[in-house]
mmCIF file of C-alpha atoms in Angstrom:
data_model
loop_
_atom_site.group_PDB
_atom_site.id
_atom_site.type_symbol
_atom_site.label_atom_id
_atom_site.label_comp_id
_atom_site.label_asym_id
_atom_site.label_seq_id
_atom_site.Cartn_x
_atom_site.Cartn_y
_atom_site.Cartn_z
ATOM 1 C CA MET A 1 25.625 68.077 96.603
ATOM 2 C CA LYS A 2 24.970 65.314 94.090
ATOM 3 C CA VAL A 3 23.847 66.097 90.546
ATOM 4 C CA ALA A 4 20.547 64.288 91.090
ATOM 5 C CA GLU A 5 19.800 66.369 94.187
ATOM 6 C CA VAL A 6 20.497 69.616 92.337
ATOM 7 C CA ARG A 7 18.280 68.429 89.479
ATOM 8 C CA HIS A 8 15.495 67.691 91.950
ATOM 9 C CA ILE A 9 15.717 71.223 93.355
ATOM 10 C CA LEU A 10 15.836 72.909 89.954
ATOM 11 C CA ASP A 11 12.955 70.870 88.544
ATOM 12 C CA THR A 12 10.801 71.412 91.622
ATOM 13 C CA ILE A 13 11.289 75.173 91.642
ATOM 14 C CA GLY A 14 10.839 75.198 87.874
ATOM 15 C CA GLY A 15 7.511 73.452 88.284
ATOM 16 C CA MET A 16 6.419 76.034 90.849
ATOM 17 C CA PHE A 17 7.532 79.054 88.834
ATOM 18 C CA PRO A 18 7.790 78.062 85.165
ATOM 19 C CA ASP A 19 7.266 81.628 83.950
ATOM 20 C CA ALA A 20 9.756 83.352 86.253
ATOM 21 C CA HIS A 21 11.251 86.437 84.618
ATOM 22 C CA CYS A 22 12.849 89.811 85.277
ATOM 23 C CA GLU A 23 10.172 91.914 86.961
ATOM 24 C CA LEU A 24 11.883 95.233 86.333
ATOM 25 C CA ASN A 25 10.098 96.979 83.463
ATOM 26 C CA HIS A 26 12.415 98.026 80.642
ATOM 27 C CA SER A 27 12.541 98.166 76.852
ATOM 28 C CA ASN A 28 16.301 98.111 76.236
ATOM 29 C CA ALA A 29 19.686 97.486 77.853
ATOM 30 C CA PHE A 30 20.077 101.096 78.955
ATOM 31 C CA GLU A 31 16.724 101.200 80.753
ATOM 32 C CA LEU A 32 17.466 97.856 82.383
ATOM 33 C CA THR A 33 20.810 99.148 83.643
ATOM 34 C CA ILE A 34 19.135 102.191 85.190
ATOM 35 C CA ALA A 35 16.358 100.069 86.698
ATOM 36 C CA VAL A 36 18.737 97.569 88.290
ATOM 37 C CA LEU A 37 20.894 100.398 89.630
ATOM 38 C CA LEU A 38 17.789 101.902 91.246
ATOM 39 C CA SER A 39 16.684 98.541 92.666
ATOM 40 C CA ALA A 40 19.511 98.273 95.198
ATOM 41 C CA GLN A 41 17.868 98.135 98.654
ATOM 42 C CA CYS A 42 14.515 98.811 97.024
ATOM 43 C CA THR A 43 11.650 96.629 95.789
ATOM 44 C CA ASP A 44 11.082 96.017 92.093
ATOM 45 C CA ALA A 45 7.500 97.234 92.512
ATOM 46 C CA THR A 46 8.662 100.638 93.747
ATOM 47 C CA VAL A 47 11.278 100.895 91.007
ATOM 48 C CA ASN A 48 8.654 100.152 88.357
ATOM 49 C CA LYS A 49 6.408 102.900 89.704
ATOM 50 C CA VAL A 50 9.271 105.395 89.475
ATOM 51 C CA THR A 51 10.575 104.308 86.068
ATOM 52 C CA GLU A 52 7.109 104.476 84.521
ATOM 53 C CA ASP A 53 7.477 108.276 84.444
ATOM 54 C CA LEU A 54 11.269 108.339 84.447
ATOM 55 C CA PHE A 55 11.620 106.439 81.178
ATOM 56 C CA GLN A 56 9.079 108.714 79.530
ATOM 57 C CA LYS A 57 11.106 111.774 80.471
ATOM 58 C CA TYR A 58 14.609 110.359 79.930
ATOM 59 C CA LYS A 59 15.067 108.343 76.743
ATOM 60 C CA ALA A 60 18.879 108.306 76.395
ATOM 61 C CA PRO A 61 22.040 109.018 78.421
ATOM 62 C CA ILE A 62 22.184 112.595 77.149
ATOM 63 C CA ASP A 63 18.792 113.308 78.707
ATOM 64 C CA TYR A 64 19.990 112.412 82.201
ATOM 65 C CA ILE A 65 22.974 114.753 82.089
ATOM 66 C CA SER A 66 21.006 117.583 80.508
ATOM 67 C CA VAL A 67 19.133 118.331 83.741
ATOM 68 C CA PRO A 68 20.435 119.590 87.114
ATOM 69 C CA LEU A 69 21.264 116.867 89.611
ATOM 70 C CA GLU A 70 18.556 118.225 91.916
ATOM 71 C CA GLU A 71 15.904 117.646 89.258
ATOM 72 C CA LEU A 72 16.922 114.038 88.756
ATOM 73 C CA GLU A 73 16.923 113.558 92.530
ATOM 74 C CA ARG A 74 13.331 114.781 92.670
ATOM 75 C CA ASP A 75 12.356 112.403 89.893
ATOM 76 C CA ILE A 76 13.613 109.374 91.834
ATOM 77 C CA ARG A 77 13.027 110.600 95.397
ATOM 78 C CA ARG A 78 10.756 107.630 96.213
ATOM 79 C CA ILE A 79 13.772 105.330 95.769
ATOM 80 C CA GLY A 80 16.023 104.552 98.719
ATOM 81 C CA LEU A 81 19.431 106.257 98.590
ATOM 82 C CA PHE A 82 18.105 108.428 95.757
ATOM 83 C CA ARG A 83 20.776 111.121 96.095
ATOM 84 C CA ASN A 84 23.682 108.708 95.630
ATOM 85 C CA LYS A 85 21.842 106.905 92.847
ATOM 86 C CA ALA A 86 21.169 110.162 91.006
ATOM 87 C CA LYS A 87 24.904 110.935 91.069
ATOM 88 C CA HIS A 88 25.742 107.430 89.860
ATOM 89 C CA ILE A 89 23.236 107.718 87.012
ATOM 90 C CA GLN A 90 24.612 111.021 85.760
ATOM 91 C CA ASN A 91 28.218 109.827 86.025
ATOM 92 C CA LEU A 92 27.331 106.561 84.313
ATOM 93 C CA CYS A 93 25.584 108.394 81.476
ATOM 94 C CA SER A 94 28.560 110.691 80.967
ATOM 95 C CA ILE A 95 30.858 107.683 80.621
ATOM 96 C CA LEU A 96 28.493 105.941 78.201
ATOM 97 C CA ILE A 97 28.492 109.025 75.990
ATOM 98 C CA GLU A 98 32.236 109.683 76.216
ATOM 99 C CA GLN A 99 33.510 106.105 75.917
ATOM 100 C CA TYR A 100 30.795 103.921 74.390
ATOM 101 C CA GLY A 101 28.873 106.099 71.978
ATOM 102 C CA GLY A 102 25.906 106.302 74.314
ATOM 103 C CA GLU A 103 25.448 102.516 74.350
ATOM 104 C CA VAL A 104 25.687 100.103 77.266
ATOM 105 C CA PRO A 105 28.771 97.877 76.827
ATOM 106 C CA GLN A 106 28.021 94.167 76.527
ATOM 107 C CA ALA A 107 31.166 92.924 78.258
ATOM 108 C CA HIS A 108 30.846 92.098 81.953
ATOM 109 C CA ASP A 109 34.287 93.462 82.821
ATOM 110 C CA LEU A 110 33.370 96.805 81.265
ATOM 111 C CA LEU A 111 29.963 97.008 82.905
ATOM 112 C CA VAL A 112 31.352 96.623 86.423
ATOM 113 C CA THR A 113 33.564 99.686 85.903
ATOM 114 C CA LEU A 114 30.509 101.916 85.518
ATOM 115 C CA PRO A 115 29.361 103.997 88.523
ATOM 116 C CA GLY A 116 26.727 102.204 90.583
ATOM 117 C CA VAL A 117 27.115 98.962 88.630
ATOM 118 C CA GLY A 118 28.322 96.034 90.680
ATOM 119 C CA ARG A 119 28.671 92.375 89.799
ATOM 120 C CA LYS A 120 24.990 91.619 90.400
ATOM 121 C CA THR A 121 23.808 94.470 88.190
ATOM 122 C CA ALA A 122 26.229 93.496 85.440
ATOM 123 C CA ASN A 123 25.024 89.884 85.563
ATOM 124 C CA VAL A 124 21.394 90.968 85.288
ATOM 125 C CA VAL A 125 22.157 93.209 82.309
ATOM 126 C CA ILE A 126 24.258 90.753 80.300
ATOM 127 C CA SER A 127 21.814 87.903 80.871
ATOM 128 C CA ASN A 128 18.552 89.739 80.258
ATOM 129 C CA ALA A 129 19.614 92.344 77.714
ATOM 130 C CA PHE A 130 22.321 90.479 75.817
ATOM 131 C CA GLY A 131 21.428 86.820 76.300
ATOM 132 C CA VAL A 132 24.684 85.850 78.030
ATOM 133 C CA PRO A 133 24.149 83.095 80.650
ATOM 134 C CA ALA A 134 24.698 84.466 84.157
ATOM 135 C CA ILE A 135 23.507 84.045 87.741
ATOM 136 C CA ALA A 136 22.976 87.298 89.606
ATOM 137 C CA VAL A 137 22.961 86.743 93.363
ATOM 138 C CA ASP A 138 20.573 89.071 95.157
ATOM 139 C CA THR A 139 19.206 88.661 98.684
ATOM 140 C CA HIS A 140 16.591 86.102 97.559
ATOM 141 C CA VAL A 141 19.022 83.954 95.587
ATOM 142 C CA GLU A 142 21.545 84.002 98.422
ATOM 143 C CA ARG A 143 18.948 83.051 101.041
ATOM 144 C CA VAL A 144 17.463 80.196 99.006
ATOM 145 C CA ALA A 145 20.861 78.819 97.960
ATOM 146 C CA LYS A 146 22.032 78.664 101.564
ATOM 147 C CA ARG A 147 18.802 77.189 102.933
ATOM 148 C CA LEU A 148 18.813 74.450 100.296
ATOM 149 C CA ALA A 149 22.526 73.723 100.900
ATOM 150 C CA LEU A 150 23.505 74.793 97.405
ATOM 151 C CA ALA A 151 25.965 77.061 99.217
ATOM 152 C CA GLY A 152 27.449 77.316 102.700
ATOM 153 C CA TRP A 153 25.945 79.462 105.437
ATOM 154 C CA LYS A 154 29.063 81.603 105.661
ATOM 155 C CA ASP A 155 29.718 81.881 101.906
ATOM 156 C CA SER A 156 30.139 85.361 100.462
ATOM 157 C CA VAL A 157 27.887 86.509 97.621
ATOM 158 C CA LEU A 158 30.675 85.743 95.150
ATOM 159 C CA GLU A 159 31.165 82.257 96.606
ATOM 160 C CA VAL A 160 27.422 81.607 96.332
ATOM 161 C CA GLU A 161 27.525 82.693 92.678
ATOM 162 C CA LYS A 162 30.479 80.430 91.907
ATOM 163 C CA LYS A 163 28.872 77.407 93.582
ATOM 164 C CA LEU A 164 25.607 77.932 91.725
ATOM 165 C CA MET A 165 27.470 78.297 88.439
ATOM 166 C CA LYS A 166 29.230 74.996 89.133
ATOM 167 C CA ALA A 167 26.083 73.141 90.189
ATOM 168 C CA VAL A 168 23.654 74.460 87.559
ATOM 169 C CA PRO A 169 24.058 73.683 83.821
ATOM 170 C CA ARG A 170 25.308 76.802 82.025
ATOM 171 C CA ASP A 171 22.344 77.015 79.674
ATOM 172 C CA GLU A 172 20.048 77.186 82.725
ATOM 173 C CA TRP A 173 21.893 79.924 84.618
ATOM 174 C CA THR A 174 19.655 82.845 83.661
ATOM 175 C CA LEU A 175 16.390 80.946 84.064
ATOM 176 C CA THR A 176 17.540 79.504 87.387
ATOM 177 C CA HIS A 177 18.395 83.007 88.585
ATOM 178 C CA HIS A 178 14.826 84.153 87.902
ATOM 179 C CA ARG A 179 13.254 81.050 89.407
ATOM 180 C CA LEU A 180 15.323 81.285 92.593
ATOM 181 C CA ILE A 181 14.230 84.914 92.952
ATOM 182 C CA PHE A 182 10.562 84.008 92.527
ATOM 183 C CA PHE A 183 10.933 81.090 94.943
ATOM 184 C CA GLY A 184 12.533 83.363 97.535
ATOM 185 C CA ARG A 185 10.228 86.318 96.954
ATOM 186 C CA TYR A 186 6.909 84.479 96.910
ATOM 187 C CA HIS A 187 7.468 81.209 98.780
ATOM 188 C CA CYS A 188 10.704 80.867 100.747
ATOM 189 C CA LYS A 189 10.443 84.309 102.320
ATOM 190 C CA SER A 190 12.935 85.654 104.822
ATOM 191 C CA GLN A 191 10.623 85.919 107.841
ATOM 192 C CA ASN A 192 7.685 83.660 107.060
ATOM 193 C CA PRO A 193 8.722 80.907 104.632
ATOM 194 C CA GLN A 194 5.949 78.470 103.698
ATOM 195 C CA CYS A 195 7.801 75.463 105.090
ATOM 196 C CA GLN A 196 4.652 73.537 105.978
ATOM 197 C CA VAL A 197 3.632 73.283 102.306
ATOM 198 C CA CYS A 198 7.077 73.348 100.701
ATOM 199 C CA PRO A 199 7.860 70.505 98.271
ATOM 200 C CA LEU A 200 11.557 70.960 99.040
ATOM 201 C CA LEU A 201 11.269 70.535 102.801
ATOM 202 C CA ASP A 202 13.082 67.196 102.526
ATOM 203 C CA VAL A 203 16.277 68.914 101.367
ATOM 204 C CA CYS A 204 15.952 72.228 103.232
ATOM 205 C CA ARG A 205 17.960 72.416 106.450
ATOM 206 C CA GLU A 206 16.310 75.707 107.423
ATOM 207 C CA GLY A 207 12.837 74.299 106.813
ATOM 208 C CA LYS A 208 13.509 71.165 108.846
ATOM 209 C CA LYS A 209 14.771 73.289 111.724
ATOM 210 C CA ARG A 210 11.731 75.574 111.593
ATOM 211 C CA MET A 211 9.257 72.704 111.425
ATOM 212 C CA LYS A 212 10.963 70.881 114.296
ATOM 213 C CA THR A 213 10.787 74.050 116.384
ATOM 214 C CA ALA A 214 7.111 74.453 115.496
ATOM 215 C CA VAL A 215 6.366 70.862 116.601
ATOM 216 C CA ILE A 216 8.189 71.383 119.917
ATOM 217 C CA ARG A 217 6.223 74.594 120.568
ATOM 218 C CA LYS A 218 2.959 72.852 119.687
ATOM 219 C CA ASP A 219 3.769 69.972 122.052
ATOM 220 C CA LYS A 220 4.593 72.422 124.847
ATOM 221 C CA VAL A 221 1.314 74.288 124.351
ATOM 222 C CA HIS A 222 -0.604 71.000 124.249
ATOM 223 C CA THR A 223 1.114 69.753 127.414
ATOM 224 C CA LYS A 224 0.444 73.039 129.226
ATOM 225 C CA SER A 225 -3.217 72.947 128.216
ATOM 226 C CA ASN A 226 -3.590 69.406 129.559
ATOM 227 C CA LYS A 227 -1.920 70.358 132.845
ATOM 228 C CA ASP A 228 -4.172 73.405 133.214
ATOM 229 C CA LEU A 229 -7.251 71.292 132.541
ATOM 230 C CA GLU A 230 -6.149 68.654 135.065
ATOM 231 C CA MET A 231 -5.506 71.352 137.666
ATOM 232 C CA LYS A 232 -8.992 72.830 137.159
ATOM 233 C CA LYS A 233 -10.553 69.419 137.620
ATOM 234 C CA ARG A 234 -8.704 68.934 140.890
ATOM 235 C CA MET A 235 -9.694 72.355 142.150
ATOM 236 C CA GLY A 236 -13.251 71.951 140.944
#
């Protein structure tokens, strides 16, 4: 894709969501790491409801390993996969205490070695907590990137990340990540994207396909209605 086309996409989405930001509530890098870990296969809204009480009860890594696993499980039971996530959290906290003085490491290659922390989580943490440019590819970013031809349909998550990093100026990586999420979460949704009012319909292969299908269906319904009306006239 040409530079001008990428610029058009970025500026358009930026105009739609100029204040896009991380919607996971947190006050430091440690809380953000826990929140992102919990957010896997779960909505940010649900995570925020859980962490509202969780972060009042658990202030530091030592707090999480000072309670029985079963107690932590109960505290996050509204989160999907809560049992596995509770184990990851306690193991992660133990490592932070033993190897990093209770602090979250700032290096990406160290973050991804922590239990429950994958590449996406690490990217979110380094970009939002430490100000390091990064593009975290979640389900929204992946969907939007592929629909707008910023990545290929069959590209892996890592391939999507690499293509976005190449196409987007480095100093815009973090902001673009947030804006793509907002665009995918509130406009270009998985099941019911707002193609009919989308300012990027001209460059969206998915949108063009959906709108073409909608026109064909409308024409079929219109044709059927006319035939039914003509038949009634003949019979009448």
